[in-house]
Amino acid sequence: MATATGRATAPPDEAGLQAHFEARISGEQRIEPRDWMPEGYRKTLIRQIAQHAHSEIIGMQPEGDWLTRAPSLRRKAILLAKVQDEAGHGLYLYAAAETLGVERADLTQRLINGRQKYSSIFNYPTLSFADVGVIGWLVDGAAICNQVPLCRSSYGPYARAMVRICKEESFHQRQGYELLMRMMEGTPAQREMVQDAVDRWWWPALMMFGPPDAESPNTRQSMAWRIKRDTNDELRQRFVDMTVPQARRLGVTLPDPELRWNAERGHHDFGQPDWEEFKRVIAGDGPCNAERIARRRAAHDNGAWVREAAVAHAAKRRARTTEEVPA
Ligand SMILES: [Fe+2]
Ligand SMILES: [Fe+2]
């Protein structure tokens, strides 16, 4: 760097940049795309935001399966709006990831090549229309617990994307709960469908918060960087405490014999999910992993002509603007 007098001053060294970065983090100031950041911070964010974006996009599939079979026009319209919202969430998040210097096309490639992950929950099948309600209630409910603290994440573009997303997730949860309320007022067969769906989705929903804290090596660093604000176990506890009274109001039983109020702790005690199953599903061996990725790959291939047309159109526009600018 040269000063006005022509004398060179040393650029800020790595330690100085690091100290400035840490001061901003501890002062609750946001980090923005052009700010200096440690490589580890950038990489952690790319991994987390990409995984989140992939989950939104893959998450369209289990519910999307019921779009053509929704029991009424009203339910179809609601479900269609919800599934479209998830596509929008994916787009906000890919855009946030791009501010860190990666390309959306690469991220998609990494997803369909199995090099990047998405939430394990979307590898379970939707067997009845009650699953649509239970996904809204439990899966979007767990997503809200996870995501509300991310609105205060230290990385600006991620935090701002989360603010928009959380507003829609709240609608998703309510539509699911409302659907289940209606079904619970229906026939015994409908009530049974709801209970069966709750039995199948409860444990996978608890797994959405990730492994227990003792086995989550990245949590401590992510919290020091204020990317994450709470540990996996804290969020899981918050979700259980929030959900138990909702289940009671609905009239369903949560399938956990260890679930009970602990007055001393002021929280519910609950059992542990089958973490071996979680590892298997994450590793690719869940009920629907292969199907989800095959469909995503096919959709990507089918969309090639749209991407090519968009690039050609952009090039044409660029050429026209250049011609119009006087030399
Ligand atoms: Fe979403
Ligand atoms: Fe959602």
XYZ file of C-alpha atoms and ligand atoms in Angstrom:
329
model
C 0.000 0.000 0.000
C 1.436 3.458 -0.876
C 0.708 6.673 1.032
C 0.305 10.120 -0.560
C 3.968 10.783 0.089
C 4.895 7.616 -1.756
C 6.146 5.817 1.327
C 4.997 2.217 1.581
C 3.073 1.097 4.672
C 2.839 -2.535 5.602
C -0.553 -4.163 4.891
C -2.331 -5.299 8.058
C -0.868 -8.646 9.033
C -2.841 -11.818 9.588
C -2.807 -11.405 13.384
C -4.171 -7.867 13.075
C -6.952 -9.000 10.734
C -7.799 -11.879 13.028
C -7.977 -9.547 16.051
C -10.243 -7.150 14.146
C -12.498 -10.053 13.072
C -12.763 -11.365 16.621
C -13.515 -7.922 18.008
C -16.384 -7.592 15.548
C -17.759 -11.002 16.496
C -17.626 -10.296 20.222
C -19.130 -6.837 19.653
C -22.138 -8.548 17.973
C -21.331 -6.863 14.676
C -22.119 -8.695 11.471
C -19.450 -10.030 9.146
C -20.203 -9.060 5.538
C -18.983 -10.691 2.294
C -16.121 -8.228 1.664
C -14.783 -8.365 5.221
C -11.700 -10.393 5.980
C -12.598 -13.723 7.593
C -10.594 -16.780 8.648
C -10.648 -19.600 6.093
C -12.199 -21.948 8.651
C -15.103 -19.535 9.191
C -15.698 -19.287 5.444
C -15.539 -23.063 4.969
C -17.830 -23.784 7.915
C -20.390 -21.316 6.589
C -20.243 -22.706 3.062
C -20.768 -26.231 4.385
C -23.617 -25.230 6.695
C -25.446 -22.912 4.271
C -25.096 -25.358 1.360
C -26.379 -28.217 3.485
C -29.274 -26.033 4.555
C -30.063 -25.007 0.958
C -29.936 -28.637 -0.204
C -32.327 -29.610 2.605
C -34.875 -27.028 1.463
C -34.734 -28.294 -2.128
C -34.707 -32.029 -1.350
C -37.358 -31.363 1.309
C -39.817 -30.469 -1.461
C -39.968 -34.128 -2.523
C -41.674 -35.964 0.361
C -44.549 -33.488 0.484
C -44.524 -32.874 -3.254
C -45.536 -36.527 -3.590
C -48.965 -35.598 -2.185
C -49.691 -32.612 -4.439
C -51.666 -34.681 -6.945
C -53.426 -36.620 -4.196
C -54.458 -33.833 -1.809
C -58.011 -34.535 -0.572
C -59.464 -31.123 -1.521
C -58.724 -28.072 -3.627
C -58.068 -26.069 -0.457
C -55.524 -28.583 0.833
C -53.876 -28.731 -2.576
C -53.533 -24.926 -2.729
C -52.031 -24.797 0.780
C -49.592 -27.619 0.083
C -48.575 -26.136 -3.255
C -47.835 -22.787 -1.591
C -45.799 -24.507 1.121
C -43.719 -26.569 -1.290
C -43.075 -23.459 -3.409
C -41.931 -21.610 -0.295
C -39.315 -24.317 0.277
C -37.971 -23.737 -3.251
C -37.686 -20.047 -2.394
C -35.801 -20.864 0.812
C -33.336 -22.922 -1.186
C -32.767 -19.993 -3.541
C -32.187 -17.440 -0.749
C -29.680 -19.806 0.811
C -27.782 -20.614 -2.399
C -27.553 -16.863 -2.963
C -26.168 -16.406 0.586
C -23.608 -19.178 -0.047
C -22.537 -17.480 -3.303
C -21.465 -14.390 -1.358
C -18.727 -16.605 0.113
C -17.184 -17.255 -3.287
C -18.789 -20.533 -4.374
C -21.105 -21.129 -7.319
C -24.585 -22.523 -7.020
C -23.933 -24.846 -9.978
C -20.984 -26.382 -8.090
C -23.030 -26.816 -4.939
C -25.781 -28.589 -6.890
C -23.152 -30.797 -8.477
C -21.763 -31.675 -5.051
C -25.258 -32.571 -3.850
C -26.054 -34.888 -6.734
C -22.614 -36.486 -6.544
C -23.221 -37.228 -2.859
C -20.330 -35.034 -1.677
C -22.559 -32.665 0.296
C -25.334 -33.657 2.659
C -28.870 -32.561 3.410
C -31.036 -33.130 6.475
C -31.519 -36.832 7.248
C -35.269 -36.292 7.811
C -36.039 -36.052 4.097
C -34.920 -39.631 3.524
C -38.106 -40.965 5.122
C -41.209 -41.701 3.008
C -44.619 -39.975 3.277
C -47.102 -42.843 3.536
C -50.391 -41.014 4.124
C -51.836 -37.504 3.923
C -51.454 -37.234 7.711
C -47.704 -37.160 7.032
C -48.190 -33.760 5.373
C -49.670 -32.437 8.619
C -47.039 -34.069 10.794
C -44.195 -32.748 8.626
C -45.614 -29.226 8.989
C -46.056 -29.611 12.734
C -42.903 -31.520 13.707
C -40.397 -31.057 10.881
C -41.087 -27.376 10.242
C -41.445 -26.988 14.034
C -37.954 -28.428 14.555
C -36.688 -26.254 11.696
C -38.056 -23.173 13.481
C -36.242 -24.115 16.725
C -33.037 -24.526 14.724
C -33.461 -21.457 12.569
C -34.798 -18.679 14.795
C -31.385 -18.362 16.554
C -29.726 -18.282 13.105
C -31.454 -14.930 12.452
C -28.736 -13.617 14.814
C -25.929 -15.518 13.108
C -22.729 -13.499 12.750
C -22.657 -13.756 8.945
C -24.892 -10.989 7.533
C -26.260 -12.603 4.350
C -27.104 -15.835 6.184
C -28.821 -14.050 9.082
C -30.892 -11.898 6.708
C -31.967 -14.917 4.631
C -33.057 -16.632 7.852
C -35.317 -13.747 8.863
C -37.368 -14.168 5.689
C -37.330 -17.945 5.901
C -38.488 -18.093 9.528
C -41.610 -16.064 8.786
C -42.658 -18.655 6.227
C -41.675 -21.623 8.397
C -44.073 -20.362 11.013
C -46.916 -20.492 8.468
C -45.788 -24.007 7.528
C -45.989 -25.202 11.085
C -49.443 -23.749 11.617
C -50.854 -25.228 8.422
C -49.591 -28.647 9.507
C -51.054 -28.346 12.981
C -54.382 -27.075 11.637
C -54.584 -30.005 9.209
C -53.971 -32.455 12.071
C -56.609 -30.744 14.237
C -59.179 -31.255 11.483
C -58.182 -34.887 11.043
C -58.414 -35.500 14.794
C -62.012 -34.227 14.686
C -62.769 -36.779 11.957
C -63.312 -40.539 11.919
C -61.437 -43.092 14.061
C -59.537 -44.099 10.908
C -58.366 -40.497 10.425
C -57.245 -40.268 14.046
C -55.340 -43.514 13.609
C -53.624 -42.107 10.532
C -52.455 -39.106 12.549
C -51.140 -41.244 15.413
C -49.353 -43.549 12.981
C -47.682 -40.563 11.295
C -46.614 -39.124 14.675
C -45.147 -42.520 15.652
C -43.076 -42.631 12.473
C -41.853 -38.993 12.431
C -41.177 -38.290 16.108
C -37.705 -39.857 16.363
C -36.436 -38.647 12.977
C -37.618 -35.135 14.002
C -35.483 -35.320 17.166
C -32.519 -36.352 15.007
C -32.836 -33.100 13.029
C -30.886 -31.292 15.748
C -27.826 -33.398 15.003
C -25.839 -35.755 17.221
C -25.584 -35.263 21.010
C -23.244 -32.412 22.009
C -20.561 -34.826 23.167
C -20.343 -36.186 19.603
C -20.657 -32.904 17.727
C -17.069 -31.750 17.146
C -17.974 -28.604 15.162
C -20.423 -27.120 17.636
C -17.937 -25.400 19.931
C -16.121 -23.560 17.131
C -19.406 -22.602 15.430
C -20.632 -21.138 18.698
C -17.383 -19.241 19.286
C -17.834 -17.723 15.827
C -21.494 -17.065 16.666
C -22.639 -18.878 13.561
C -24.608 -21.128 15.910
C -26.116 -19.777 19.122
C -27.217 -22.942 20.920
C -25.953 -26.507 21.127
C -27.770 -29.438 19.507
C -28.977 -30.751 22.869
C -30.259 -27.336 23.992
C -32.278 -26.983 20.798
C -33.610 -30.548 21.063
C -34.772 -29.845 24.620
C -36.481 -26.628 23.524
C -38.296 -28.533 20.779
C -39.505 -31.276 23.138
C -40.723 -28.719 25.704
C -42.569 -26.807 22.998
C -44.124 -29.899 21.394
C -45.433 -31.844 24.402
C -48.325 -29.449 25.224
C -49.179 -29.230 21.500
C -49.392 -33.044 21.322
C -51.649 -33.100 24.377
C -53.955 -30.476 22.848
C -54.068 -32.461 19.636
C -54.852 -35.711 21.455
C -51.901 -37.777 20.189
C -49.286 -39.717 22.119
C -45.598 -39.091 21.520
C -43.965 -42.537 21.181
C -41.445 -42.199 24.007
C -42.019 -44.148 27.260
C -39.317 -42.053 28.976
C -41.003 -38.743 28.245
C -42.058 -36.975 31.463
C -41.950 -33.569 33.116
C -38.991 -33.022 35.412
C -39.994 -30.338 37.925
C -36.469 -30.051 39.263
C -34.982 -29.200 35.870
C -38.039 -27.327 34.665
C -37.868 -29.360 31.441
C -39.135 -32.645 30.042
C -36.928 -35.708 30.287
C -36.986 -37.806 27.151
C -35.385 -40.856 25.543
C -32.612 -40.876 22.970
C -33.254 -41.496 19.274
C -31.553 -44.497 17.674
C -28.253 -42.818 16.798
C -27.108 -45.867 14.820
C -30.075 -45.365 12.503
C -29.172 -41.674 12.229
C -25.612 -42.558 11.160
C -26.893 -45.066 8.607
C -29.318 -42.562 7.077
C -26.661 -39.823 6.961
C -24.253 -42.274 5.322
C -26.768 -42.840 2.498
C -28.607 -45.922 3.681
C -31.999 -44.451 4.649
C -35.315 -45.610 3.153
C -35.343 -42.978 0.361
C -31.778 -41.609 -0.084
C -31.229 -43.099 -3.536
C -34.665 -42.041 -4.776
C -34.269 -38.451 -3.540
C -30.917 -37.969 -5.255
C -31.998 -39.740 -8.464
C -34.977 -37.397 -8.713
C -32.889 -34.332 -8.002
C -30.411 -35.390 -10.669
C -33.192 -35.989 -13.212
C -34.738 -32.589 -12.446
C -31.326 -30.969 -12.876
C -30.793 -32.715 -16.237
C -34.300 -31.811 -17.405
C -33.618 -28.177 -16.549
C -30.416 -27.947 -18.606
C -32.198 -26.235 -21.516
C -33.596 -23.549 -19.186
C -30.132 -22.746 -17.831
C -28.673 -22.658 -21.362
C -31.472 -20.359 -22.550
C -30.944 -18.032 -19.567
C -27.205 -17.792 -20.271
C -27.830 -17.125 -23.999
C -30.397 -14.467 -23.123
C -28.030 -12.767 -20.669
C -25.245 -12.767 -23.298
C -27.576 -11.183 -25.869
C -28.616 -8.468 -23.440
C -25.008 -7.788 -22.552
C -24.098 -7.455 -26.230
C -26.992 -5.054 -26.822
C -26.027 -2.848 -23.829
C -22.402 -2.716 -25.020
C -23.533 -1.644 -28.521
C -25.688 1.118 -27.068
C -22.858 2.627 -25.017
C -21.109 5.292 -27.157
C -17.380 4.657 -27.612
Fe -38.021 -24.087 4.479
Fe -40.912 -25.183 5.766
